[in-house]
Amino acid sequence: METTTRTDGKVRQQRKVCLLCDKVTNETTQKLEISKGSPE
């Protein structure tokens, strides 16, 4: 039972990290698209 709980915690942490990475990637892509769209 203990092992299952530990694995669940790890999986949950990994999911959180993935969500954070996705958020950062999305923001970076938006910034890149914006800078590309407005050439100065």
Coordinates of C-alpha atoms in Angstrom, one line a residue, residues 15-27:
R15 CA 1.8 15.8 -14.0
K16 CA 2.1 19.2 -12.3
V17 CA 5.6 19.7 -13.8
C18 CA 4.2 18.8 -17.2
L19 CA 1.4 21.3 -16.8
L20 CA 4.0 24.0 -15.8
C21 CA 6.2 23.1 -18.8
D22 CA 3.2 23.3 -21.1
K23 CA 2.2 26.7 -19.7
V24 CA 5.8 28.1 -20.2
T25 CA 6.0 26.7 -23.7
N26 CA 2.7 28.2 -24.7
E27 CA 3.7 31.6 -23.3

